[in-house]
CSV table of N, CA and C in Angstrom, one decimal:
chain,number,residue,atom,x,y,z
A,29,MET,N,-16.9,-127.4,-198.6
A,29,MET,CA,-17.3,-128.1,-199.8
A,29,MET,C,-17.1,-129.6,-199.6
A,30,SER,N,-18.0,-130.4,-200.0
A,30,SER,CA,-17.9,-131.9,-199.9
A,30,SER,C,-16.9,-132.4,-200.9
A,31,ASP,N,-16.3,-133.5,-200.4
A,31,ASP,CA,-15.3,-134.2,-201.3
A,31,ASP,C,-16.0,-135.4,-202.0
A,32,THR,N,-17.4,-135.5,-201.9
A,32,THR,CA,-18.1,-136.5,-202.6
A,32,THR,C,-18.8,-136.0,-203.8
A,33,ASN,N,-19.1,-136.9,-204.7
A,33,ASN,CA,-19.8,-136.5,-205.9
A,33,ASN,C,-21.3,-136.6,-205.7
A,34,ARG,N,-22.1,-136.5,-206.8
A,34,ARG,CA,-23.6,-136.5,-206.6
A,34,ARG,C,-24.1,-137.9,-206.3
A,35,ILE,N,-23.4,-138.9,-206.5
A,35,ILE,CA,-23.9,-140.3,-206.1
A,35,ILE,C,-23.2,-140.7,-204.8
A,36,GLY,N,-22.5,-139.8,-204.1
A,36,GLY,CA,-22.0,-140.1,-202.8
A,36,GLY,C,-20.6,-140.8,-202.8
A,37,LEU,N,-19.9,-140.8,-203.9
A,37,LEU,CA,-18.6,-141.4,-203.9
A,37,LEU,C,-17.5,-140.3,-203.7
A,38,HIS,N,-16.5,-140.6,-203.0
A,38,HIS,CA,-15.4,-139.7,-202.9
A,38,HIS,C,-14.9,-139.3,-204.3
A,39,GLU,N,-14.7,-138.1,-204.6
A,39,GLU,CA,-14.3,-137.6,-205.9
A,39,GLU,C,-13.0,-138.2,-206.4
A,40,ALA,N,-12.1,-138.4,-205.5
A,40,ALA,CA,-10.8,-139.0,-205.9
A,40,ALA,C,-11.0,-140.4,-206.4
A,41,SER,N,-11.8,-141.1,-205.7
A,41,SER,CA,-12.1,-142.5,-206.1
A,41,SER,C,-12.9,-142.5,-207.4
A,42,ALA,N,-13.9,-141.7,-207.6
A,42,ALA,CA,-14.7,-141.6,-208.8
A,42,ALA,C,-13.8,-141.2,-210.0
A,43,SER,N,-12.9,-140.3,-209.8
A,43,SER,CA,-11.9,-139.9,-210.8
A,43,SER,C,-11.0,-141.1,-211.2
A,44,GLN,N,-10.5,-141.8,-210.3
A,44,GLN,CA,-9.7,-143.0,-210.5
A,44,GLN,C,-10.5,-144.1,-211.3
A,45,LEU,N,-11.7,-144.3,-210.9
A,45,LEU,CA,-12.5,-145.3,-211.6
A,45,LEU,C,-12.9,-144.8,-213.0
A,46,ALA,N,-13.2,-143.6,-213.2
A,46,ALA,CA,-13.5,-143.0,-214.5
A,46,ALA,C,-12.3,-143.2,-215.4
A,47,GLU,N,-11.1,-143.0,-214.9
A,47,GLU,CA,-9.9,-143.1,-215.8
A,47,GLU,C,-9.8,-144.6,-216.2
A,48,LYS,N,-10.0,-145.5,-215.3
A,48,LYS,CA,-9.8,-146.9,-215.6
A,48,LYS,C,-11.0,-147.4,-216.5
A,49,LEU,N,-12.2,-146.8,-216.3
A,49,LEU,CA,-13.3,-147.2,-217.1
A,49,LEU,C,-13.1,-146.6,-218.6
A,50,ASN,N,-12.4,-145.5,-218.7
A,50,ASN,CA,-12.1,-145.0,-220.0
A,50,ASN,C,-11.1,-145.9,-220.7
A,51,GLU,N,-10.2,-146.5,-220.0
A,51,GLU,CA,-9.3,-147.5,-220.5
A,51,GLU,C,-10.1,-148.7,-221.0
A,52,LEU,N,-11.0,-149.1,-220.2
A,52,LEU,CA,-11.9,-150.2,-220.6
A,52,LEU,C,-12.7,-149.9,-221.8
A,53,LEU,N,-13.2,-148.7,-221.9
A,53,LEU,CA,-14.0,-148.2,-223.0
A,53,LEU,C,-13.2,-148.3,-224.3
A,54,ALA,N,-11.9,-147.8,-224.2
A,54,ALA,CA,-11.1,-147.9,-225.4
A,54,ALA,C,-10.8,-149.3,-225.9
A,55,ASN,N,-10.6,-150.2,-224.9
A,55,ASN,CA,-10.4,-151.6,-225.3
A,55,ASN,C,-11.7,-152.2,-225.9
A,56,TYR,N,-12.8,-151.9,-225.3
A,56,TYR,CA,-14.1,-152.4,-225.9
A,56,TYR,C,-14.2,-151.9,-227.3
A,57,GLN,N,-13.9,-150.6,-227.6
A,57,GLN,CA,-14.1,-150.1,-228.9
A,57,GLN,C,-13.2,-150.8,-229.9
A,58,ILE,N,-11.9,-151.0,-229.6
A,58,ILE,CA,-11.0,-151.6,-230.5
A,58,ILE,C,-11.4,-153.1,-230.7
A,59,PHE,N,-11.8,-153.8,-229.6
A,59,PHE,CA,-12.2,-155.2,-229.7
A,59,PHE,C,-13.5,-155.3,-230.5
A,60,TYR,N,-14.4,-154.4,-230.3
A,60,TYR,CA,-15.6,-154.4,-231.1
A,60,TYR,C,-15.3,-154.4,-232.6
A,61,MET,N,-14.4,-153.5,-233.0
A,61,MET,CA,-14.1,-153.4,-234.5
A,61,MET,C,-13.3,-154.6,-234.9
A,62,ASN,N,-12.5,-155.2,-234.1
A,62,ASN,CA,-11.8,-156.4,-234.5
A,62,ASN,C,-12.8,-157.5,-234.7
A,63,VAL,N,-13.8,-157.7,-233.8
A,63,VAL,CA,-14.8,-158.8,-233.9
A,63,VAL,C,-15.7,-158.5,-235.1
A,64,ARG,N,-16.0,-157.2,-235.4
A,64,ARG,CA,-16.8,-156.8,-236.6
A,64,ARG,C,-16.0,-157.2,-237.8
A,65,GLY,N,-14.7,-157.0,-237.8
A,65,GLY,CA,-13.9,-157.4,-239.0
A,65,GLY,C,-13.9,-158.9,-239.1
A,66,TYR,N,-13.8,-159.7,-238.0
A,66,TYR,CA,-13.8,-161.2,-238.1
A,66,TYR,C,-15.2,-161.6,-238.8
A,67,HIS,N,-16.2,-161.0,-238.3
A,67,HIS,CA,-17.6,-161.3,-238.9
A,67,HIS,C,-17.6,-161.0,-240.4
A,68,TRP,N,-17.1,-159.9,-240.8
A,68,TRP,CA,-17.1,-159.6,-242.3
A,68,TRP,C,-16.2,-160.5,-243.1
A,69,ASN,N,-15.0,-160.9,-242.5
A,69,ASN,CA,-14.0,-161.4,-243.3
A,69,ASN,C,-13.7,-162.9,-243.1
A,70,VAL,N,-14.3,-163.6,-242.2
A,70,VAL,CA,-14.1,-165.0,-241.9
A,70,VAL,C,-14.4,-165.8,-243.1
A,71,LYS,N,-13.5,-166.8,-243.4
A,71,LYS,CA,-13.7,-167.7,-244.5
A,71,LYS,C,-13.4,-169.1,-244.0
A,72,GLY,N,-13.9,-170.1,-244.8
A,72,GLY,CA,-13.6,-171.5,-244.4
A,72,GLY,C,-14.8,-172.3,-244.1
A,73,PRO,N,-14.5,-173.5,-243.7
A,73,PRO,CA,-15.7,-174.5,-243.5
A,73,PRO,C,-16.6,-174.1,-242.4
A,74,GLN,N,-16.2,-173.3,-241.4
A,74,GLN,CA,-17.0,-172.9,-240.3
A,74,GLN,C,-17.6,-171.5,-240.6
A,75,PHE,N,-17.6,-171.0,-241.8
A,75,PHE,CA,-18.0,-169.7,-242.1
A,75,PHE,C,-19.4,-169.4,-241.4
A,76,PHE,N,-20.4,-170.2,-241.7
A,76,PHE,CA,-21.7,-169.8,-241.3
A,76,PHE,C,-21.8,-169.8,-239.8
A,77,GLN,N,-21.2,-170.8,-239.1
A,77,GLN,CA,-21.2,-170.8,-237.7
A,77,GLN,C,-20.5,-169.6,-237.0
A,78,LEU,N,-19.3,-169.3,-237.5
A,78,LEU,CA,-18.5,-168.3,-237.0
A,78,LEU,C,-19.1,-166.9,-237.3
A,79,HIS,N,-19.6,-166.7,-238.6
A,79,HIS,CA,-20.2,-165.5,-239.0
A,79,HIS,C,-21.3,-165.1,-238.0
A,80,GLU,N,-22.1,-166.0,-237.7
A,80,GLU,CA,-23.3,-165.8,-236.8
A,80,GLU,C,-22.8,-165.5,-235.4
A,81,LYS,N,-21.8,-166.3,-234.9
A,81,LYS,CA,-21.3,-166.1,-233.6
A,81,LYS,C,-20.6,-164.7,-233.4
A,82,PHE,N,-19.8,-164.3,-234.4
A,82,PHE,CA,-19.2,-163.0,-234.3
A,82,PHE,C,-20.2,-161.9,-234.3
A,83,GLU,N,-21.3,-162.0,-235.0
A,83,GLU,CA,-22.4,-161.0,-235.0
A,83,GLU,C,-23.0,-161.0,-233.6
A,84,GLU,N,-23.2,-162.1,-233.0
A,84,GLU,CA,-23.7,-162.1,-231.6
A,84,GLU,C,-22.7,-161.4,-230.6
A,85,LEU,N,-21.5,-161.7,-230.8
A,85,LEU,CA,-20.4,-161.1,-229.9
A,85,LEU,C,-20.3,-159.6,-230.1
A,86,TYR,N,-20.3,-159.1,-231.4
A,86,TYR,CA,-20.1,-157.7,-231.6
A,86,TYR,C,-21.3,-156.9,-231.2
A,87,THR,N,-22.5,-157.5,-231.3
A,87,THR,CA,-23.7,-156.8,-230.8
A,87,THR,C,-23.7,-156.6,-229.3
A,88,ASP,N,-23.2,-157.7,-228.6
A,88,ASP,CA,-23.1,-157.5,-227.2
A,88,ASP,C,-22.0,-156.5,-226.8
A,89,LEU,N,-20.9,-156.5,-227.5
A,89,LEU,CA,-19.8,-155.6,-227.2
A,89,LEU,C,-20.3,-154.1,-227.4
A,90,LEU,N,-21.1,-153.9,-228.4
A,90,LEU,CA,-21.6,-152.5,-228.7
A,90,LEU,C,-22.5,-152.1,-227.5
A,91,THR,N,-23.3,-153.0,-227.0
A,91,THR,CA,-24.1,-152.7,-225.9
A,91,THR,C,-23.2,-152.3,-224.7
A,92,LYS,N,-22.2,-153.0,-224.5
A,92,LYS,CA,-21.3,-152.8,-223.3
A,92,LYS,C,-20.5,-151.5,-223.5
A,93,VAL,N,-20.2,-151.1,-224.7
A,93,VAL,CA,-19.5,-149.8,-225.0
A,93,VAL,C,-20.4,-148.7,-224.4
A,94,ASP,N,-21.7,-148.8,-224.8
A,94,ASP,CA,-22.6,-147.7,-224.3
A,94,ASP,C,-22.8,-147.8,-222.8
A,95,GLU,N,-22.9,-148.9,-222.2
A,95,GLU,CA,-23.0,-149.1,-220.7
A,95,GLU,C,-21.8,-148.5,-220.0
A,96,VAL,N,-20.6,-148.8,-220.5
A,96,VAL,CA,-19.4,-148.3,-219.9
A,96,VAL,C,-19.3,-146.8,-219.9
A,97,ALA,N,-19.6,-146.3,-221.1
A,97,ALA,CA,-19.6,-144.8,-221.3
A,97,ALA,C,-20.6,-144.2,-220.3
A,98,GLU,N,-21.8,-144.8,-220.2
A,98,GLU,CA,-22.8,-144.2,-219.3
A,98,GLU,C,-22.4,-144.3,-217.8
A,99,ARG,N,-21.6,-145.3,-217.5
A,99,ARG,CA,-21.2,-145.5,-216.1
A,99,ARG,C,-20.1,-144.3,-215.8
A,100,ILE,N,-19.3,-144.0,-216.8
A,100,ILE,CA,-18.3,-142.9,-216.6
A,100,ILE,C,-19.1,-141.6,-216.4
A,101,LEU,N,-20.2,-141.4,-217.1
A,101,LEU,CA,-21.0,-140.2,-217.0
A,101,LEU,C,-21.7,-140.2,-215.6
A,102,THR,N,-22.1,-141.4,-215.2
A,102,THR,CA,-22.8,-141.5,-213.8
A,102,THR,C,-21.8,-141.1,-212.7
A,103,LEU,N,-20.5,-141.4,-212.9
A,103,LEU,CA,-19.5,-141.1,-211.9
A,103,LEU,C,-19.1,-139.6,-212.0
A,104,GLY,N,-19.7,-138.9,-213.0
A,104,GLY,CA,-19.5,-137.4,-213.1
A,104,GLY,C,-18.3,-137.0,-214.0
A,105,HIS,N,-17.9,-137.9,-214.9
A,105,HIS,CA,-16.8,-137.7,-215.7
A,105,HIS,C,-17.2,-137.9,-217.2
A,106,GLN,N,-16.3,-137.6,-218.1
A,106,GLN,CA,-16.6,-137.6,-219.5
A,106,GLN,C,-15.9,-138.9,-220.1
A,107,PRO,N,-16.7,-139.6,-220.9
A,107,PRO,CA,-16.1,-140.8,-221.6
A,107,PRO,C,-15.2,-140.3,-222.8
A,108,VAL,N,-14.1,-140.9,-223.0
A,108,VAL,CA,-13.3,-140.7,-224.2
A,108,VAL,C,-14.1,-141.1,-225.4
A,109,HIS,N,-14.1,-140.3,-226.5
A,109,HIS,CA,-14.9,-140.6,-227.6
A,109,HIS,C,-14.2,-140.4,-229.0
A,110,ALA,N,-12.9,-140.2,-229.0
A,110,ALA,CA,-12.2,-140.1,-230.2
A,110,ALA,C,-11.5,-141.4,-230.5
A,111,TYR,N,-11.6,-141.9,-231.7
A,111,TYR,CA,-11.0,-143.2,-232.0
A,111,TYR,C,-9.5,-143.2,-231.9
A,112,SER,N,-8.9,-142.0,-232.2
A,112,SER,CA,-7.5,-141.9,-232.1
A,112,SER,C,-7.1,-142.1,-230.6
A,113,ASP,N,-7.9,-141.7,-229.7
A,113,ASP,CA,-7.6,-141.9,-228.3
A,113,ASP,C,-7.7,-143.4,-227.9
A,114,TYR,N,-8.7,-144.0,-228.5
A,114,TYR,CA,-8.9,-145.5,-228.3
A,114,TYR,C,-7.7,-146.2,-228.7
A,115,VAL,N,-7.2,-145.9,-229.9
A,115,VAL,CA,-6.0,-146.6,-230.4
A,115,VAL,C,-4.8,-146.4,-229.5
A,116,GLU,N,-4.7,-145.2,-229.0
A,116,GLU,CA,-3.6,-144.9,-228.1
A,116,GLU,C,-3.7,-145.6,-226.7
A,117,ILE,N,-4.9,-145.6,-226.2
A,117,ILE,CA,-5.1,-146.1,-224.8
A,117,ILE,C,-5.2,-147.6,-224.7
A,118,SER,N,-5.8,-148.2,-225.7
A,118,SER,CA,-6.1,-149.6,-225.7
A,118,SER,C,-5.0,-150.6,-225.6
A,119,ARG,N,-5.1,-151.6,-224.7
A,119,ARG,CA,-4.1,-152.7,-224.7
A,119,ARG,C,-4.4,-153.6,-225.8
A,120,ILE,N,-5.6,-153.7,-226.3
A,120,ILE,CA,-6.0,-154.5,-227.4
A,120,ILE,C,-5.6,-153.8,-228.7
A,121,LYS,N,-4.9,-154.4,-229.6
A,121,LYS,CA,-4.4,-153.7,-230.8
A,121,LYS,C,-5.4,-154.1,-231.9
A,122,GLU,N,-5.4,-153.2,-232.9
A,122,GLU,CA,-6.2,-153.5,-234.1
A,122,GLU,C,-5.7,-154.8,-234.8
A,123,ASP,N,-6.7,-155.6,-235.2
A,123,ASP,CA,-6.3,-156.9,-235.9
A,123,ASP,C,-6.8,-156.7,-237.3
A,124,LYS,N,-5.9,-156.7,-238.2
A,124,LYS,CA,-6.3,-156.4,-239.6
A,124,LYS,C,-6.1,-157.6,-240.5
A,125,ASN,N,-7.0,-157.7,-241.5
A,125,ASN,CA,-6.9,-158.7,-242.6
A,125,ASN,C,-6.8,-160.1,-242.1
A,126,VAL,N,-7.6,-160.4,-241.1
A,126,VAL,CA,-7.7,-161.8,-240.6
A,126,VAL,C,-9.0,-162.4,-241.1
A,127,SER,N,-8.8,-163.6,-241.7
A,127,SER,CA,-10.0,-164.3,-242.3
A,127,SER,C,-10.1,-165.8,-241.9
A,128,ASP,N,-9.0,-166.3,-241.4
A,128,ASP,CA,-9.0,-167.7,-241.0
A,128,ASP,C,-9.8,-167.9,-239.7
A,129,GLY,N,-10.7,-168.8,-239.7
A,129,GLY,CA,-11.6,-169.0,-238.6
A,129,GLY,C,-10.9,-169.2,-237.2
A,130,LYS,N,-9.9,-170.1,-237.2
A,130,LYS,CA,-9.2,-170.4,-236.0
A,130,LYS,C,-8.5,-169.1,-235.5
A,131,THR,N,-7.9,-168.4,-236.4
A,131,THR,CA,-7.1,-167.2,-236.0
A,131,THR,C,-8.1,-166.1,-235.5
A,132,CYS,N,-9.3,-166.0,-236.1
A,132,CYS,CA,-10.3,-165.1,-235.6
A,132,CYS,C,-10.7,-165.5,-234.1
A,133,VAL,N,-11.0,-166.7,-233.9
A,133,VAL,CA,-11.4,-167.2,-232.6
A,133,VAL,C,-10.3,-166.9,-231.6
A,134,GLU,N,-9.1,-167.1,-232.0
A,134,GLU,CA,-7.9,-166.8,-231.1
A,134,GLU,C,-7.9,-165.4,-230.8
A,135,GLY,N,-8.2,-164.5,-231.7
A,135,GLY,CA,-8.2,-163.1,-231.5
A,135,GLY,C,-9.3,-162.7,-230.5
A,136,VAL,N,-10.5,-163.3,-230.6
A,136,VAL,CA,-11.6,-163.1,-229.7
A,136,VAL,C,-11.1,-163.5,-228.3
A,137,LEU,N,-10.5,-164.6,-228.2
A,137,LEU,CA,-10.1,-165.1,-226.8
A,137,LEU,C,-9.0,-164.1,-226.2
A,138,ALA,N,-8.1,-163.7,-227.1
A,138,ALA,CA,-7.1,-162.7,-226.6
A,138,ALA,C,-7.8,-161.4,-226.1
A,139,GLY,N,-8.7,-161.0,-226.9
A,139,GLY,CA,-9.5,-159.7,-226.5
A,139,GLY,C,-10.2,-159.9,-225.2
A,140,TYR,N,-10.9,-161.0,-225.0
A,140,TYR,CA,-11.6,-161.2,-223.8
A,140,TYR,C,-10.6,-161.3,-222.6
A,141,GLN,N,-9.5,-161.9,-222.8
A,141,GLN,CA,-8.5,-162.0,-221.7
A,141,GLN,C,-8.1,-160.6,-221.2
A,142,VAL,N,-7.9,-159.7,-222.1
A,142,VAL,CA,-7.6,-158.3,-221.7
A,142,VAL,C,-8.8,-157.6,-221.0
A,143,LEU,N,-10.0,-157.8,-221.6
A,143,LEU,CA,-11.2,-157.2,-220.9
A,143,LEU,C,-11.4,-157.7,-219.5
A,144,ILE,N,-11.3,-159.0,-219.4
A,144,ILE,CA,-11.5,-159.6,-218.1
A,144,ILE,C,-10.4,-159.1,-217.1
A,145,GLU,N,-9.2,-159.0,-217.5
A,145,GLU,CA,-8.1,-158.5,-216.6
A,145,GLU,C,-8.4,-157.1,-216.2
A,146,LEU,N,-8.8,-156.2,-217.1
A,146,LEU,CA,-9.1,-154.8,-216.8
A,146,LEU,C,-10.4,-154.8,-215.9
A,147,GLN,N,-11.3,-155.6,-216.1
A,147,GLN,CA,-12.6,-155.5,-215.3
A,147,GLN,C,-12.3,-156.0,-213.9
A,148,ARG,N,-11.4,-156.9,-213.8
A,148,ARG,CA,-11.0,-157.3,-212.4
A,148,ARG,C,-10.3,-156.2,-211.7
A,149,GLU,N,-9.5,-155.4,-212.4
A,149,GLU,CA,-8.8,-154.2,-211.8
A,149,GLU,C,-9.9,-153.2,-211.4
A,150,ILE,N,-10.9,-153.0,-212.2
A,150,ILE,CA,-12.0,-152.1,-211.9
A,150,ILE,C,-12.8,-152.6,-210.8
A,151,LEU,N,-13.1,-153.9,-210.7
A,151,LEU,CA,-13.9,-154.5,-209.6
A,151,LEU,C,-13.2,-154.2,-208.3
A,152,SER,N,-11.9,-154.4,-208.3
A,152,SER,CA,-11.1,-154.2,-207.0
A,152,SER,C,-11.2,-152.7,-206.6
A,153,LEU,N,-10.9,-151.8,-207.6
A,153,LEU,CA,-11.0,-150.4,-207.3
A,153,LEU,C,-12.4,-150.0,-206.8
A,154,ALA,N,-13.4,-150.5,-207.5
A,154,ALA,CA,-14.8,-150.2,-207.1
A,154,ALA,C,-15.2,-150.7,-205.7
A,155,SER,N,-14.7,-151.9,-205.4
A,155,SER,CA,-14.9,-152.4,-204.1
A,155,SER,C,-14.3,-151.6,-203.0
A,156,ASP,N,-13.1,-151.2,-203.3
A,156,ASP,CA,-12.4,-150.3,-202.3
A,156,ASP,C,-13.1,-148.9,-202.1
A,157,ALA,N,-13.7,-148.5,-203.2
A,157,ALA,CA,-14.4,-147.2,-203.1
A,157,ALA,C,-15.9,-147.3,-202.7
A,158,ASP,N,-16.3,-148.5,-202.3
A,158,ASP,CA,-17.7,-148.7,-202.0
A,158,ASP,C,-18.7,-148.3,-203.1
A,159,ASP,N,-18.2,-148.6,-204.4
A,159,ASP,CA,-19.0,-148.2,-205.6
A,159,ASP,C,-19.7,-149.5,-206.1
A,160,GLU,N,-20.8,-149.8,-205.5
A,160,GLU,CA,-21.6,-151.0,-205.8
A,160,GLU,C,-22.0,-151.0,-207.3
A,161,GLY,N,-22.3,-149.9,-207.9
A,161,GLY,CA,-22.8,-149.8,-209.3
A,161,GLY,C,-21.7,-150.3,-210.2
A,162,THR,N,-20.5,-149.7,-210.1
A,162,THR,CA,-19.4,-150.1,-211.0
A,162,THR,C,-19.0,-151.6,-210.7
A,163,ALA,N,-18.9,-152.0,-209.4
A,163,ALA,CA,-18.5,-153.3,-209.0
A,163,ALA,C,-19.5,-154.3,-209.6
A,164,ALA,N,-20.8,-154.1,-209.5
A,164,ALA,CA,-21.8,-155.0,-210.1
A,164,ALA,C,-21.7,-155.1,-211.6
A,165,GLN,N,-21.5,-154.0,-212.3
A,165,GLN,CA,-21.3,-154.0,-213.7
A,165,GLN,C,-20.1,-154.8,-214.1
A,166,ALA,N,-19.0,-154.6,-213.5
A,166,ALA,CA,-17.7,-155.3,-213.8
A,166,ALA,C,-17.9,-156.8,-213.5
A,167,GLY,N,-18.5,-157.1,-212.3
A,167,GLY,CA,-18.7,-158.5,-212.0
A,167,GLY,C,-19.6,-159.3,-213.0
A,168,ASP,N,-20.7,-158.6,-213.4
A,168,ASP,CA,-21.6,-159.2,-214.4
A,168,ASP,C,-20.8,-159.5,-215.7
A,169,TYR,N,-20.0,-158.5,-216.1
A,169,TYR,CA,-19.3,-158.7,-217.4
A,169,TYR,C,-18.3,-159.8,-217.3
A,170,ILE,N,-17.6,-159.9,-216.2
A,170,ILE,CA,-16.6,-161.0,-215.9
A,170,ILE,C,-17.3,-162.3,-216.0
A,171,ARG,N,-18.3,-162.5,-215.3
A,171,ARG,CA,-19.0,-163.8,-215.2
A,171,ARG,C,-19.5,-164.2,-216.6
A,172,GLU,N,-20.1,-163.3,-217.3
A,172,GLU,CA,-20.6,-163.6,-218.7
A,172,GLU,C,-19.4,-163.9,-219.7
A,173,GLN,N,-18.4,-163.2,-219.6
A,173,GLN,CA,-17.3,-163.3,-220.5
A,173,GLN,C,-16.4,-164.6,-220.2
A,174,GLU,N,-16.3,-164.9,-218.9
A,174,GLU,CA,-15.6,-166.2,-218.6
A,174,GLU,C,-16.3,-167.4,-219.2
A,175,LYS,N,-17.6,-167.4,-219.2
A,175,LYS,CA,-18.4,-168.5,-219.9
A,175,LYS,C,-18.1,-168.5,-221.4
A,176,THR,N,-18.1,-167.3,-222.0
A,176,THR,CA,-17.8,-167.2,-223.4
A,176,THR,C,-16.4,-167.7,-223.7
A,177,VAL,N,-15.4,-167.4,-222.9
A,177,VAL,CA,-14.1,-167.9,-223.1
A,177,VAL,C,-14.0,-169.4,-223.0
A,178,TRP,N,-14.7,-169.9,-222.0
A,178,TRP,CA,-14.7,-171.4,-221.9
A,178,TRP,C,-15.3,-172.0,-223.2
A,179,MET,N,-16.4,-171.5,-223.7
A,179,MET,CA,-17.0,-172.1,-224.9
A,179,MET,C,-16.1,-171.9,-226.1
A,180,LEU,N,-15.5,-170.8,-226.3
A,180,LEU,CA,-14.7,-170.6,-227.5
A,180,LEU,C,-13.4,-171.4,-227.4
A,181,ALA,N,-12.8,-171.6,-226.2
A,181,ALA,CA,-11.7,-172.4,-226.0
A,181,ALA,C,-12.0,-173.9,-226.3
A,182,SER,N,-13.2,-174.3,-225.9
A,182,SER,CA,-13.7,-175.6,-226.2
A,182,SER,C,-13.9,-175.8,-227.7
A,183,TYR,N,-14.3,-174.8,-228.3
A,183,TYR,CA,-14.5,-174.9,-229.8
A,183,TYR,C,-13.2,-175.1,-230.5
A,184,LEU,N,-12.1,-174.5,-230.0
A,184,LEU,CA,-10.8,-174.7,-230.6
A,184,LEU,C,-10.1,-176.0,-230.2
A,185,ALA,N,-10.5,-176.6,-229.1
A,185,ALA,CA,-9.9,-177.8,-228.6
A,185,ALA,C,-10.1,-179.0,-229.6
């Protein structure tokens, strides 16, 4: 019996990647809800600008939630789908009752820092496993999010 899965990756590598992708998925889910909360609750002189920006961000995050879950399935594993598991697994913690614009943006920056760090770990694992699909996905996310971090940090400066 072969030790590779249906897409030609060694099962041990695919399993390790799926586990790390499930961790990423949990972080995306918590971060998505945090940004959704910032969108709903932000107050202050930059309300209109931030309200619109947070909607743009959470819409993108929701797309990535689906893409990460689908990558886990592509690897032959099951994505975690219980919110209680997300809370337990996620490095990003729930951010409650935040309405100050600056604090919201700082929360977004902190969330992206965690995601980028995790995605770099996944990129390294995927490269070692010759998993171009996962590596490309992680690399695309990193590039895009680094630009967002630069822009939001500039906004706060």
